[in-house]
PDB file of C-alpha atoms and ligand atoms in Angstrom:
ATOM      1  CA  MET A   1     -40.803  36.682 -41.507  1.00  0.00           C
ATOM      2  CA  PHE A   2     -37.026  37.083 -41.850  1.00  0.00           C
ATOM      3  CA  LYS A   3     -36.827  38.337 -38.247  1.00  0.00           C
ATOM      4  CA  GLN A   4     -38.765  35.261 -37.033  1.00  0.00           C
ATOM      5  CA  MET A   5     -36.303  32.998 -38.847  1.00  0.00           C
ATOM      6  CA  LYS A   6     -33.374  34.682 -37.109  1.00  0.00           C
ATOM      7  CA  VAL A   7     -34.987  34.180 -33.705  1.00  0.00           C
ATOM      8  CA  TRP A   8     -35.731  30.563 -34.608  1.00  0.00           C
ATOM      9  CA  VAL A   9     -32.126  29.920 -35.646  1.00  0.00           C
ATOM     10  CA  ALA A  10     -30.843  31.585 -32.487  1.00  0.00           C
ATOM     11  CA  LEU A  11     -33.181  29.546 -30.281  1.00  0.00           C
ATOM     12  CA  THR A  12     -32.282  26.276 -32.036  1.00  0.00           C
ATOM     13  CA  THR A  13     -28.598  27.016 -31.588  1.00  0.00           C
ATOM     14  CA  ILE A  14     -29.054  27.755 -27.893  1.00  0.00           C
ATOM     15  CA  PHE A  15     -31.097  24.584 -27.342  1.00  0.00           C
ATOM     16  CA  SER A  16     -28.639  22.344 -29.159  1.00  0.00           C
ATOM     17  CA  LEU A  17     -25.771  23.866 -27.189  1.00  0.00           C
ATOM     18  CA  LEU A  18     -27.666  23.242 -23.951  1.00  0.00           C
ATOM     19  CA  ALA A  19     -28.381  19.652 -24.999  1.00  0.00           C
ATOM     20  CA  LEU A  20     -24.716  19.128 -25.801  1.00  0.00           C
ATOM     21  CA  VAL A  21     -23.568  20.504 -22.446  1.00  0.00           C
ATOM     22  CA  SER A  22     -26.064  18.413 -20.476  1.00  0.00           C
ATOM     23  CA  SER A  23     -25.312  15.179 -22.366  1.00  0.00           C
ATOM     24  CA  CYS A  24     -21.625  15.823 -21.952  1.00  0.00           C
ATOM     25  CA  SER A  25     -21.824  16.332 -18.220  1.00  0.00           C
ATOM     26  CA  LYS A  26     -24.164  13.340 -17.886  1.00  0.00           C
ATOM     27  CA  SER A  27     -21.806  11.004 -19.730  1.00  0.00           C
ATOM     28  CA  GLY A  28     -18.912  12.338 -17.685  1.00  0.00           C
ATOM     29  CA  THR A  29     -20.709  11.426 -14.469  1.00  0.00           C
ATOM     30  CA  ASN A  30     -21.582   7.941 -15.664  1.00  0.00           C
ATOM     31  CA  GLU A  31     -18.141   7.157 -16.894  1.00  0.00           C
ATOM     32  CA  GLY A  32     -16.403   8.327 -13.773  1.00  0.00           C
ATOM     33  CA  GLY A  33     -18.306   5.723 -11.774  1.00  0.00           C
ATOM     34  CA  PRO A  34     -18.322   5.680  -8.003  1.00  0.00           C
ATOM     35  CA  THR A  35     -14.962   6.575  -6.544  1.00  0.00           C
ATOM     36  CA  ASN A  36     -14.262   4.114  -3.789  1.00  0.00           C
ATOM     37  CA  ASP A  37     -11.087   4.710  -1.824  1.00  0.00           C
ATOM     38  CA  SER A  38     -12.752   4.613   1.560  1.00  0.00           C
ATOM     39  CA  ALA A  39     -12.853   1.451   3.664  1.00  0.00           C
ATOM     40  CA  THR A  40     -16.408   2.051   4.786  1.00  0.00           C
ATOM     41  CA  THR A  41     -18.232   2.087   1.448  1.00  0.00           C
ATOM     42  CA  GLY A  42     -19.040  -1.050  -0.538  1.00  0.00           C
ATOM     43  CA  LYS A  43     -20.381  -4.487   0.291  1.00  0.00           C
ATOM     44  CA  ALA A  44     -18.855  -6.534   3.104  1.00  0.00           C
ATOM     45  CA  TYR A  45     -17.008  -9.592   1.815  1.00  0.00           C
ATOM     46  CA  THR A  46     -18.416 -12.896   3.093  1.00  0.00           C
ATOM     47  CA  PRO A  47     -16.005 -15.849   2.861  1.00  0.00           C
ATOM     48  CA  LYS A  48     -17.409 -18.708   0.773  1.00  0.00           C
ATOM     49  CA  GLY A  49     -15.060 -21.429   2.003  1.00  0.00           C
ATOM     50  CA  ASN A  50     -13.347 -21.807  -1.382  1.00  0.00           C
ATOM     51  CA  GLU A  51     -10.693 -19.131  -0.829  1.00  0.00           C
ATOM     52  CA  GLY A  52      -7.165 -19.833  -1.990  1.00  0.00           C
ATOM     53  CA  SER A  53      -3.768 -18.225  -1.621  1.00  0.00           C
ATOM     54  CA  VAL A  54      -0.976 -16.428  -3.425  1.00  0.00           C
ATOM     55  CA  ALA A  55       2.475 -17.648  -2.469  1.00  0.00           C
ATOM     56  CA  GLY A  56       5.996 -17.362  -3.736  1.00  0.00           C
ATOM     57  CA  ALA A  57       9.544 -16.360  -3.028  1.00  0.00           C
ATOM     58  CA  ILE A  58      11.463 -13.131  -3.530  1.00  0.00           C
ATOM     59  CA  ALA A  59      14.887 -13.548  -5.072  1.00  0.00           C
ATOM     60  CA  TYR A  60      17.730 -11.049  -5.129  1.00  0.00           C
ATOM     61  CA  ASN A  61      19.936 -11.267  -8.225  1.00  0.00           C
ATOM     62  CA  GLY A  62      23.563 -10.209  -8.139  1.00  0.00           C
ATOM     63  CA  THR A  63      25.606  -9.006  -5.197  1.00  0.00           C
ATOM     64  CA  PRO A  64      23.514  -7.145  -2.626  1.00  0.00           C
ATOM     65  CA  PRO A  65      24.907  -3.960  -1.076  1.00  0.00           C
ATOM     66  CA  ALA A  66      26.740  -4.823   2.136  1.00  0.00           C
ATOM     67  CA  PRO A  67      24.986  -3.697   5.324  1.00  0.00           C
ATOM     68  CA  LYS A  68      26.603  -0.567   6.780  1.00  0.00           C
ATOM     69  CA  LYS A  69      27.453  -0.352  10.466  1.00  0.00           C
ATOM     70  CA  ILE A  70      25.390   2.325  12.205  1.00  0.00           C
ATOM     71  CA  ASP A  71      27.079   4.871  14.455  1.00  0.00           C
ATOM     72  CA  THR A  72      24.918   4.857  17.575  1.00  0.00           C
ATOM     73  CA  SER A  73      27.213   7.055  19.679  1.00  0.00           C
ATOM     74  CA  ALA A  74      24.480   9.711  19.945  1.00  0.00           C
ATOM     75  CA  ASP A  75      22.701   7.446  22.440  1.00  0.00           C
ATOM     76  CA  PRO A  76      25.054   5.242  24.499  1.00  0.00           C
ATOM     77  CA  VAL A  77      22.119   3.031  25.565  1.00  0.00           C
ATOM     78  CA  CYS A  78      21.686   1.948  21.940  1.00  0.00           C
ATOM     79  CA  GLY A  79      25.376   1.075  21.572  1.00  0.00           C
ATOM     80  CA  THR A  80      25.267  -1.004  24.758  1.00  0.00           C
ATOM     81  CA  LYS A  81      22.158  -2.950  23.779  1.00  0.00           C
ATOM     82  CA  SER A  82      22.939  -3.233  20.049  1.00  0.00           C
ATOM     83  CA  PRO A  83      26.705  -2.943  19.542  1.00  0.00           C
ATOM     84  CA  ASN A  84      26.515  -4.239  15.958  1.00  0.00           C
ATOM     85  CA  LEU A  85      23.543  -2.343  14.597  1.00  0.00           C
ATOM     86  CA  SER A  86      23.639  -2.143  10.783  1.00  0.00           C
ATOM     87  CA  THR A  87      21.415  -0.961   7.925  1.00  0.00           C
ATOM     88  CA  GLU A  88      18.464  -3.192   7.060  1.00  0.00           C
ATOM     89  CA  ASP A  89      17.318  -1.915   3.672  1.00  0.00           C
ATOM     90  CA  THR A  90      18.503  -4.960   1.698  1.00  0.00           C
ATOM     91  CA  VAL A  91      18.522  -8.134   3.776  1.00  0.00           C
ATOM     92  CA  VAL A  92      19.608 -11.013   1.540  1.00  0.00           C
ATOM     93  CA  THR A  93      20.163 -14.610   2.696  1.00  0.00           C
ATOM     94  CA  ASN A  94      21.227 -17.238   0.129  1.00  0.00           C
ATOM     95  CA  GLY A  95      19.966 -15.072  -2.724  1.00  0.00           C
ATOM     96  CA  LYS A  96      16.548 -14.447  -1.135  1.00  0.00           C
ATOM     97  CA  LEU A  97      15.250 -11.028  -0.122  1.00  0.00           C
ATOM     98  CA  ALA A  98      13.439 -10.342   3.161  1.00  0.00           C
ATOM     99  CA  ASN A  99      11.118  -7.442   4.057  1.00  0.00           C
ATOM    100  CA  VAL A 100       9.372  -7.192   0.701  1.00  0.00           C
ATOM    101  CA  PHE A 101       5.754  -6.107   1.047  1.00  0.00           C
ATOM    102  CA  VAL A 102       3.591  -8.216  -1.294  1.00  0.00           C
ATOM    103  CA  TYR A 103      -0.070  -7.376  -1.795  1.00  0.00           C
ATOM    104  CA  ILE A 104      -3.068  -7.622  -4.087  1.00  0.00           C
ATOM    105  CA  LYS A 105      -3.477  -4.263  -5.753  1.00  0.00           C
ATOM    106  CA  ASP A 106      -6.676  -4.909  -7.689  1.00  0.00           C
ATOM    107  CA  GLY A 107      -8.469  -7.542  -9.708  1.00  0.00           C
ATOM    108  CA  THR A 108     -11.705  -9.392 -10.224  1.00  0.00           C
ATOM    109  CA  THR A 109     -13.138 -12.366  -8.368  1.00  0.00           C
ATOM    110  CA  ALA A 110     -14.207 -15.494 -10.283  1.00  0.00           C
ATOM    111  CA  ASP A 111     -17.820 -14.320 -10.071  1.00  0.00           C
ATOM    112  CA  GLY A 112     -16.981 -11.032 -11.720  1.00  0.00           C
ATOM    113  CA  LYS A 113     -16.791  -8.631  -8.768  1.00  0.00           C
ATOM    114  CA  LYS A 114     -14.037  -6.071  -8.341  1.00  0.00           C
ATOM    115  CA  ILE A 115     -12.054  -6.912  -5.225  1.00  0.00           C
ATOM    116  CA  GLY A 116     -11.699  -3.198  -4.457  1.00  0.00           C
ATOM    117  CA  ASP A 117     -15.489  -2.814  -4.165  1.00  0.00           C
ATOM    118  CA  PHE A 118     -15.713  -5.060  -1.090  1.00  0.00           C
ATOM    119  CA  THR A 119     -15.155  -4.007   2.490  1.00  0.00           C
ATOM    120  CA  PHE A 120     -13.242  -6.141   4.970  1.00  0.00           C
ATOM    121  CA  THR A 121     -13.673  -5.807   8.720  1.00  0.00           C
ATOM    122  CA  PRO A 122     -10.241  -5.399  10.313  1.00  0.00           C
ATOM    123  CA  PRO A 123      -9.210  -8.119  12.781  1.00  0.00           C
ATOM    124  CA  ASP A 124      -9.475  -7.337  16.502  1.00  0.00           C
ATOM    125  CA  ALA A 125      -5.825  -8.244  17.031  1.00  0.00           C
ATOM    126  CA  ALA A 126      -3.415  -5.332  16.872  1.00  0.00           C
ATOM    127  CA  VAL A 127      -0.266  -5.298  14.761  1.00  0.00           C
ATOM    128  CA  THR A 128       2.742  -4.661  16.975  1.00  0.00           C
ATOM    129  CA  LEU A 129       5.712  -2.553  16.034  1.00  0.00           C
ATOM    130  CA  ASP A 130       8.418  -2.904  18.672  1.00  0.00           C
ATOM    131  CA  GLN A 131      11.341  -0.583  19.288  1.00  0.00           C
ATOM    132  CA  ASN A 132      13.985  -3.006  20.433  1.00  0.00           C
ATOM    133  CA  GLY A 133      17.728  -2.471  20.438  1.00  0.00           C
ATOM    134  CA  CYS A 134      17.155   0.911  18.798  1.00  0.00           C
ATOM    135  CA  HIS A 135      15.665  -0.515  15.656  1.00  0.00           C
ATOM    136  CA  TYR A 136      12.126  -1.400  14.652  1.00  0.00           C
ATOM    137  CA  ARG A 137      10.934  -4.981  14.738  1.00  0.00           C
ATOM    138  CA  PRO A 138       9.596  -5.990  12.321  1.00  0.00           C
ATOM    139  CA  HIS A 139      11.203  -3.711   9.756  1.00  0.00           C
ATOM    140  CA  VAL A 140       8.180  -3.891   7.408  1.00  0.00           C
ATOM    141  CA  ILE A 141       4.603  -4.531   8.503  1.00  0.00           C
ATOM    142  CA  GLY A 142       1.192  -4.677   6.880  1.00  0.00           C
ATOM    143  CA  ILE A 143      -2.008  -3.538   8.535  1.00  0.00           C
ATOM    144  CA  GLN A 144      -5.635  -3.081   7.546  1.00  0.00           C
ATOM    145  CA  VAL A 145      -7.421   0.260   7.521  1.00  0.00           C
ATOM    146  CA  ASN A 146      -8.773   0.890  11.042  1.00  0.00           C
ATOM    147  CA  GLN A 147      -6.845  -2.043  12.512  1.00  0.00           C
ATOM    148  CA  LYS A 148      -4.991  -1.190  15.704  1.00  0.00           C
ATOM    149  CA  LEU A 149      -1.262  -0.489  15.505  1.00  0.00           C
ATOM    150  CA  LYS A 150       0.446  -1.056  18.848  1.00  0.00           C
ATOM    151  CA  VAL A 151       3.853   0.585  19.272  1.00  0.00           C
ATOM    152  CA  THR A 152       5.942  -0.789  22.131  1.00  0.00           C
ATOM    153  CA  ASN A 153       9.245   0.375  23.610  1.00  0.00           C
ATOM    154  CA  SER A 154      11.436  -2.511  24.790  1.00  0.00           C
ATOM    155  CA  ASP A 155      14.492  -0.302  25.242  1.00  0.00           C
ATOM    156  CA  PRO A 156      15.845   1.398  28.360  1.00  0.00           C
ATOM    157  CA  THR A 157      15.819   4.680  26.458  1.00  0.00           C
ATOM    158  CA  GLN A 158      13.326   7.114  24.955  1.00  0.00           C
ATOM    159  CA  HIS A 159      12.020   6.858  21.385  1.00  0.00           C
ATOM    160  CA  ASN A 160       9.861   9.216  19.353  1.00  0.00           C
ATOM    161  CA  ILE A 161       7.943   7.344  16.685  1.00  0.00           C
ATOM    162  CA  HIS A 162       7.096   9.390  13.627  1.00  0.00           C
ATOM    163  CA  PRO A 163       5.258   7.918  10.612  1.00  0.00           C
ATOM    164  CA  THR A 164       5.409  10.221   7.583  1.00  0.00           C
ATOM    165  CA  PRO A 165       2.423   9.241   5.416  1.00  0.00           C
ATOM    166  CA  LYS A 166       1.091  11.223   2.451  1.00  0.00           C
ATOM    167  CA  VAL A 167      -2.652  10.480   2.615  1.00  0.00           C
ATOM    168  CA  ASN A 168      -3.052   9.473   6.266  1.00  0.00           C
ATOM    169  CA  ALA A 169      -2.574  11.908   9.135  1.00  0.00           C
ATOM    170  CA  GLU A 170       1.030  12.457  10.155  1.00  0.00           C
ATOM    171  CA  TRP A 171       1.869  12.173  13.846  1.00  0.00           C
ATOM    172  CA  ASN A 172       4.793  11.726  16.138  1.00  0.00           C
ATOM    173  CA  GLN A 173       4.832  10.717  19.770  1.00  0.00           C
ATOM    174  CA  THR A 174       7.482  10.430  22.438  1.00  0.00           C
ATOM    175  CA  GLN A 175       7.623   7.113  24.261  1.00  0.00           C
ATOM    176  CA  PRO A 176       9.951   7.135  27.273  1.00  0.00           C
ATOM    177  CA  ASN A 177      11.538   4.041  28.766  1.00  0.00           C
ATOM    178  CA  GLY A 178       8.756   1.992  30.423  1.00  0.00           C
ATOM    179  CA  ALA A 179       5.883   3.983  28.909  1.00  0.00           C
ATOM    180  CA  PRO A 180       2.733   2.051  27.947  1.00  0.00           C
ATOM    181  CA  PRO A 181       2.151   1.050  24.305  1.00  0.00           C
ATOM    182  CA  ILE A 182       0.968   3.725  21.878  1.00  0.00           C
ATOM    183  CA  GLU A 183      -2.148   2.718  19.959  1.00  0.00           C
ATOM    184  CA  LYS A 184      -3.055   4.247  16.605  1.00  0.00           C
ATOM    185  CA  THR A 185      -5.032   3.438  13.474  1.00  0.00           C
ATOM    186  CA  PHE A 186      -4.700   4.435   9.829  1.00  0.00           C
ATOM    187  CA  THR A 187      -7.913   5.557   8.171  1.00  0.00           C
ATOM    188  CA  ARG A 188      -6.888   5.217   4.525  1.00  0.00           C
ATOM    189  CA  ALA A 189      -5.105   2.688   2.365  1.00  0.00           C
ATOM    190  CA  GLU A 190      -1.509   3.716   1.731  1.00  0.00           C
ATOM    191  CA  VAL A 191       1.486   1.718   0.491  1.00  0.00           C
ATOM    192  CA  LEU A 192       3.783   2.400   2.197  1.00  0.00           C
ATOM    193  CA  ASN A 193       4.145   4.762   5.144  1.00  0.00           C
ATOM    194  CA  PRO A 194       7.766   5.403   6.076  1.00  0.00           C
ATOM    195  CA  VAL A 195       8.371   5.484   9.832  1.00  0.00           C
ATOM    196  CA  LYS A 196      11.245   7.233  11.546  1.00  0.00           C
ATOM    197  CA  CYS A 197      12.352   8.034  15.077  1.00  0.00           C
ATOM    198  CA  ASN A 198      13.023  11.632  16.003  1.00  0.00           C
ATOM    199  CA  GLN A 199      15.537  10.505  18.652  1.00  0.00           C
ATOM    200  CA  HIS A 200      17.543   8.088  16.523  1.00  0.00           C
ATOM    201  CA  PRO A 201      17.866   9.156  12.888  1.00  0.00           C
ATOM    202  CA  TRP A 202      18.933   5.693  11.674  1.00  0.00           C
ATOM    203  CA  MET A 203      15.689   4.014  12.793  1.00  0.00           C
ATOM    204  CA  LYS A 204      13.451   3.152   9.839  1.00  0.00           C
ATOM    205  CA  ALA A 205      10.383   1.003   9.275  1.00  0.00           C
ATOM    206  CA  TYR A 206       7.595   0.818   6.693  1.00  0.00           C
ATOM    207  CA  ILE A 207       3.888   0.270   7.229  1.00  0.00           C
ATOM    208  CA  GLY A 208       1.668  -0.898   4.366  1.00  0.00           C
ATOM    209  CA  VAL A 209      -1.999  -0.017   4.958  1.00  0.00           C
ATOM    210  CA  LEU A 210      -4.686  -1.745   2.907  1.00  0.00           C
ATOM    211  CA  LYS A 211      -8.508  -1.941   2.877  1.00  0.00           C
ATOM    212  CA  HIS A 212      -8.302  -5.726   2.645  1.00  0.00           C
ATOM    213  CA  PRO A 213      -6.248  -8.446   4.357  1.00  0.00           C
ATOM    214  CA  PHE A 214      -4.461  -9.657   1.193  1.00  0.00           C
ATOM    215  CA  PHE A 215      -0.858  -8.801   1.975  1.00  0.00           C
ATOM    216  CA  ALA A 216       2.275 -10.418   3.399  1.00  0.00           C
ATOM    217  CA  VAL A 217       5.921  -9.576   4.085  1.00  0.00           C
ATOM    218  CA  SER A 218       8.692 -11.830   2.801  1.00  0.00           C
ATOM    219  CA  ALA A 219      10.553 -13.761   5.490  1.00  0.00           C
ATOM    220  CA  GLU A 220      14.337 -14.237   5.734  1.00  0.00           C
ATOM    221  CA  ASP A 221      14.161 -17.106   3.246  1.00  0.00           C
ATOM    222  CA  GLY A 222      12.275 -14.805   0.836  1.00  0.00           C
ATOM    223  CA  SER A 223       9.022 -16.731   1.150  1.00  0.00           C
ATOM    224  CA  TYR A 224       5.584 -15.229   1.613  1.00  0.00           C
ATOM    225  CA  THR A 225       1.977 -16.434   1.591  1.00  0.00           C
ATOM    226  CA  ILE A 226      -1.197 -14.359   1.206  1.00  0.00           C
ATOM    227  CA  LYS A 227      -4.095 -16.408   2.563  1.00  0.00           C
ATOM    228  CA  GLY A 228      -7.888 -16.271   2.301  1.00  0.00           C
ATOM    229  CA  VAL A 229      -7.931 -14.909  -1.260  1.00  0.00           C
ATOM    230  CA  PRO A 230     -11.234 -15.284  -3.149  1.00  0.00           C
ATOM    231  CA  PRO A 231     -10.802 -17.228  -6.424  1.00  0.00           C
ATOM    232  CA  GLY A 232     -10.135 -14.706  -9.186  1.00  0.00           C
ATOM    233  CA  THR A 233      -7.551 -12.890 -11.261  1.00  0.00           C
ATOM    234  CA  TYR A 234      -5.454 -10.240  -9.580  1.00  0.00           C
ATOM    235  CA  THR A 235      -2.570  -7.850  -9.957  1.00  0.00           C
ATOM    236  CA  VAL A 236      -0.019  -8.670  -7.277  1.00  0.00           C
ATOM    237  CA  VAL A 237       2.590  -6.086  -6.353  1.00  0.00           C
ATOM    238  CA  ALA A 238       5.900  -6.697  -4.609  1.00  0.00           C
ATOM    239  CA  TRP A 239       7.380  -3.567  -3.051  1.00  0.00           C
ATOM    240  CA  HIS A 240      10.921  -3.157  -1.791  1.00  0.00           C
ATOM    241  CA  GLU A 241      12.361  -0.051  -0.181  1.00  0.00           C
ATOM    242  CA  GLY A 242      15.171   1.997  -1.676  1.00  0.00           C
ATOM    243  CA  GLY A 243      15.398   5.379  -3.355  1.00  0.00           C
ATOM    244  CA  ALA A 244      12.656   7.932  -2.813  1.00  0.00           C
ATOM    245  CA  THR A 245       9.620   5.667  -3.056  1.00  0.00           C
ATOM    246  CA  GLY A 246      10.940   2.118  -3.326  1.00  0.00           C
ATOM    247  CA  THR A 247      10.743  -0.306  -6.217  1.00  0.00           C
ATOM    248  CA  GLU A 248       7.614  -2.115  -7.377  1.00  0.00           C
ATOM    249  CA  LYS A 249       7.235  -5.293  -9.413  1.00  0.00           C
ATOM    250  CA  THR A 250       3.838  -6.411 -10.596  1.00  0.00           C
ATOM    251  CA  MET A 251       2.380  -9.685 -11.834  1.00  0.00           C
ATOM    252  CA  GLN A 252      -1.010 -11.038 -12.898  1.00  0.00           C
ATOM    253  CA  VAL A 253      -2.095 -14.225 -11.156  1.00  0.00           C
ATOM    254  CA  THR A 254      -5.192 -16.384 -11.170  1.00  0.00           C
ATOM    255  CA  VAL A 255      -6.145 -17.954  -7.864  1.00  0.00           C
ATOM    256  CA  PRO A 256      -8.126 -21.180  -8.400  1.00  0.00           C
ATOM    257  CA  ALA A 257     -10.930 -22.140  -6.015  1.00  0.00           C
ATOM    258  CA  SER A 258      -9.354 -23.624  -2.865  1.00  0.00           C
ATOM    259  CA  GLY A 259      -5.970 -23.551  -4.618  1.00  0.00           C
ATOM    260  CA  SER A 260      -2.777 -21.534  -4.697  1.00  0.00           C
ATOM    261  CA  ALA A 261      -1.311 -19.183  -7.282  1.00  0.00           C
ATOM    262  CA  LYS A 262       2.462 -18.883  -7.502  1.00  0.00           C
ATOM    263  CA  ALA A 263       4.052 -15.451  -7.791  1.00  0.00           C
ATOM    264  CA  ASP A 264       7.842 -15.326  -7.568  1.00  0.00           C
ATOM    265  CA  PHE A 265       9.539 -11.955  -7.866  1.00  0.00           C
ATOM    266  CA  ALA A 266      13.137 -10.899  -8.283  1.00  0.00           C
ATOM    267  CA  PHE A 267      14.933  -7.699  -7.326  1.00  0.00           C
ATOM    268  CA  GLY A 268      18.548  -6.659  -7.806  1.00  0.00           C
ATOM    269  CA  GLU A 269      20.412  -6.821 -11.135  1.00  0.00           C
ATOM    270  CA  GLY A 270      18.030  -7.430 -14.017  1.00  0.00           C
ATOM    271  CA  GLY A 271      15.556  -8.596 -11.441  1.00  0.00           C
ATOM    272  CA  THR A 272      12.493  -8.078 -13.582  1.00  0.00           C
ATOM    273  CA  ALA A 273      11.840 -11.677 -14.584  1.00  0.00           C
ATOM    274  CA  SER A 274       8.130 -12.261 -15.211  1.00  0.00           C
ATOM    275  CA  THR A 275       7.124  -8.797 -14.065  1.00  0.00           C
ATOM    276  CA  ARG A 276       5.587  -5.862 -15.897  1.00  0.00           C
ATOM    277  CA  PRO A 277       4.983  -2.303 -14.802  1.00  0.00           C
ATOM    278  CA  SER A 278       1.451  -1.677 -13.628  1.00  0.00           C
ATOM    279  CA  LEU A 279       1.469   1.741 -15.333  1.00  0.00           C
ATOM    280  CA  GLU A 280       0.643   0.102 -18.672  1.00  0.00           C
ATOM    281  CA  MET A 281      -2.954  -0.222 -17.561  1.00  0.00           C
ATOM    282  CA  MET A 282      -3.427   3.482 -16.859  1.00  0.00           C
ATOM    283  CA  PRO A 283      -3.854   4.989 -20.370  1.00  0.00           C
ATOM    284  CA  ALA A 284      -6.710   2.596 -21.223  1.00  0.00           C
ATOM    285  CA  LEU A 285      -8.678   4.064 -18.339  1.00  0.00           C
ATOM    286  CA  ASP A 286      -7.956   7.696 -19.204  1.00  0.00           C
ATOM    287  CA  VAL A 287      -8.343   7.816 -22.982  1.00  0.00           C
ATOM    288  CA  PRO A 288     -12.160   7.611 -23.335  1.00  0.00           C
ATOM    289  CA  MET A 289     -12.597  10.669 -21.090  1.00  0.00           C
ATOM    290  CA  ILE A 290     -10.077  12.731 -23.021  1.00  0.00           C
ATOM    291  CA  GLY A 291     -11.612  11.680 -26.356  1.00  0.00           C
ATOM    292  CA  ARG A 292     -15.092  12.796 -25.367  1.00  0.00           C
ATOM    293  CA  HIS A 293     -14.247  16.221 -24.022  1.00  0.00           C
TER     294      HIS A 293
HETATM  295 CU1   CU B 301      14.369   5.751  18.680  1.00  0.00          CU
END
């Protein structure tokens, strides 16, 4: 009798442990949800005709760093074509900042769908990055996943374009004077890919790759417009180069049906007006998992 009890207790313990393990792993699977960082999973977005826009201007507060003259003596062709080449990391005109990459990071449409769960077919038109006067034009570009990037060489010298992404494949390719355009695609979203030239160390550009078409680059007057945005509430990020990984400002906006949301950002001294770090949202996502296990 006593022996039977011991076996019973042992069996009960084993079964409850098994139940615990299986419920734990089950809840872990459910809570993780589908991970969706690929451009090919999810439902294709169909425009409804009531899309709106996000628009604004990027200000630069305080005195911007003066552009530095670039020594191009390593390649005389560059000096001849661009005798006054200077750094382009902070281009400020009348207090407005150019070359800021502004994009929708995440959010929810008015009908309650996560924007990141949709897929967006990339446009047929390629995005061109030109090497002209021994610098890249434009300096910052946005492109969709699997959209064609066309690299052209408008200089009478050789370039070697070399994007240095972290999640996409790294590549570099020589493009002599008169060579045909190089065509490439990026297979994963990544903000932003730095681009350099192995021939001319001062050449720099940045490529923002996104699953969706909701991005823009600020013009010389600091203005930008992101078009075709489904009505909804979104986190908008403005990214400007500098330091190891650049600087990000974030803002929540609500795009009304067929209307426009305003999102002005500021960089430079104390340039955080109306922005908050996006990191604040992270712990809320992580805590339930830690608590359970
Ligand atoms: Cu070059």
